[in-house]
Amino acid sequence: MTIEIKMPPELERQLQQAAEQAGVTPDMYVVHLLQQDLKQSHPNLLVRKPNLHPGAFVLSDDFDEPLPDSFWLGEA
């Protein structure tokens, strides 16, 4: 999805400077600002909800067993 934001040149320069200071592209800086706004205005949207996909992950029977030495020593 592409969203085009039209802004005055001065605001665009300020956005570019802020993004450079943050070490990201202007696009990523805007996404970050939108995420922060979303967290503040709708905090429940970003809360993890358990059991959304029951059965999607199955642990093997030996999940709690110690890993073999070959794993820790990097041997195949």
mmCIF file of C-alpha atoms in Angstrom:
data_model
loop_
_atom_site.group_PDB
_atom_site.id
_atom_site.type_symbol
_atom_site.label_atom_id
_atom_site.label_comp_id
_atom_site.label_asym_id
_atom_site.label_seq_id
_atom_site.Cartn_x
_atom_site.Cartn_y
_atom_site.Cartn_z
ATOM 1 C CA MET A 1 0.000 0.000 0.000
ATOM 2 C CA THR A 2 1.270 3.426 -0.860
ATOM 3 C CA ILE A 3 0.179 6.587 0.904
ATOM 4 C CA GLU A 4 1.210 9.957 -0.428
ATOM 5 C CA ILE A 5 1.511 12.829 2.021
ATOM 6 C CA LYS A 6 1.744 16.314 0.590
ATOM 7 C CA MET A 7 3.439 18.861 2.820
ATOM 8 C CA PRO A 8 5.007 22.285 2.542
ATOM 9 C CA PRO A 9 8.734 22.276 1.646
ATOM 10 C CA GLU A 10 9.721 23.563 5.102
ATOM 11 C CA LEU A 11 7.902 20.725 6.830
ATOM 12 C CA GLU A 12 9.489 18.251 4.434
ATOM 13 C CA ARG A 13 12.955 19.609 5.345
ATOM 14 C CA GLN A 14 12.144 19.271 9.040
ATOM 15 C CA LEU A 15 11.017 15.689 8.488
ATOM 16 C CA GLN A 16 14.209 14.913 6.576
ATOM 17 C CA GLN A 17 16.341 16.383 9.379
ATOM 18 C CA ALA A 18 14.467 14.495 12.097
ATOM 19 C CA ALA A 19 14.803 11.243 10.150
ATOM 20 C CA GLU A 20 18.537 11.799 9.637
ATOM 21 C CA GLN A 21 18.996 12.438 13.361
ATOM 22 C CA ALA A 22 17.120 9.211 14.109
ATOM 23 C CA GLY A 23 19.241 7.341 11.543
ATOM 24 C CA VAL A 24 16.292 6.186 9.426
ATOM 25 C CA THR A 25 14.608 7.115 6.171
ATOM 26 C CA PRO A 26 11.813 9.695 6.259
ATOM 27 C CA ASP A 27 9.304 6.938 5.430
ATOM 28 C CA MET A 28 10.404 4.867 8.416
ATOM 29 C CA TYR A 29 10.352 7.929 10.650
ATOM 30 C CA VAL A 30 6.721 8.627 9.717
ATOM 31 C CA VAL A 31 5.821 4.967 10.344
ATOM 32 C CA HIS A 32 7.464 5.208 13.776
ATOM 33 C CA LEU A 33 5.483 8.357 14.597
ATOM 34 C CA LEU A 34 2.253 6.688 13.507
ATOM 35 C CA GLN A 35 3.022 3.626 15.641
ATOM 36 C CA GLN A 36 3.649 5.830 18.675
ATOM 37 C CA ASP A 37 0.379 7.649 18.075
ATOM 38 C CA LEU A 38 -1.466 4.344 17.718
ATOM 39 C CA LYS A 39 0.006 3.081 20.999
ATOM 40 C CA GLN A 40 -1.186 6.206 22.797
ATOM 41 C CA SER A 41 -4.638 6.469 21.235
ATOM 42 C CA HIS A 42 -5.529 2.741 21.110
ATOM 43 C CA PRO A 43 -3.339 0.853 23.609
ATOM 44 C CA ASN A 44 -5.561 -2.258 23.553
ATOM 45 C CA LEU A 45 -4.926 -2.842 19.849
ATOM 46 C CA LEU A 46 -1.305 -3.737 20.515
ATOM 47 C CA VAL A 47 -1.888 -6.042 23.482
ATOM 48 C CA ARG A 48 -1.105 -9.684 22.828
ATOM 49 C CA LYS A 49 -4.115 -11.945 23.091
ATOM 50 C CA PRO A 50 -3.570 -15.597 24.037
ATOM 51 C CA ASN A 51 -5.116 -18.526 22.163
ATOM 52 C CA LEU A 52 -5.712 -16.717 18.882
ATOM 53 C CA HIS A 53 -4.404 -19.734 16.937
ATOM 54 C CA PRO A 54 -4.761 -22.823 19.130
ATOM 55 C CA GLY A 55 -2.921 -25.835 17.760
ATOM 56 C CA ALA A 56 -0.779 -23.772 15.372
ATOM 57 C CA PHE A 57 2.375 -24.792 17.250
ATOM 58 C CA VAL A 58 3.019 -28.254 18.608
ATOM 59 C CA LEU A 59 5.926 -28.945 20.942
ATOM 60 C CA SER A 60 7.704 -32.239 20.582
ATOM 61 C CA ASP A 61 7.649 -34.738 23.450
ATOM 62 C CA ASP A 62 11.377 -34.203 24.100
ATOM 63 C CA PHE A 63 11.107 -30.399 24.325
ATOM 64 C CA ASP A 64 12.382 -30.284 27.922
ATOM 65 C CA GLU A 65 15.197 -32.797 27.370
ATOM 66 C CA PRO A 66 18.778 -31.476 27.552
ATOM 67 C CA LEU A 67 20.424 -30.736 24.226
ATOM 68 C CA PRO A 68 23.253 -33.070 23.188
ATOM 69 C CA ASP A 69 26.888 -32.003 23.494
ATOM 70 C CA SER A 70 27.160 -31.942 19.691
ATOM 71 C CA PHE A 71 24.694 -29.036 19.681
ATOM 72 C CA TRP A 72 26.806 -26.969 22.071
ATOM 73 C CA LEU A 73 30.109 -27.869 20.408
ATOM 74 C CA GLY A 74 28.859 -27.039 16.914
ATOM 75 C CA GLU A 75 29.320 -30.564 15.614
ATOM 76 C CA ALA A 76 27.051 -31.904 12.924
#
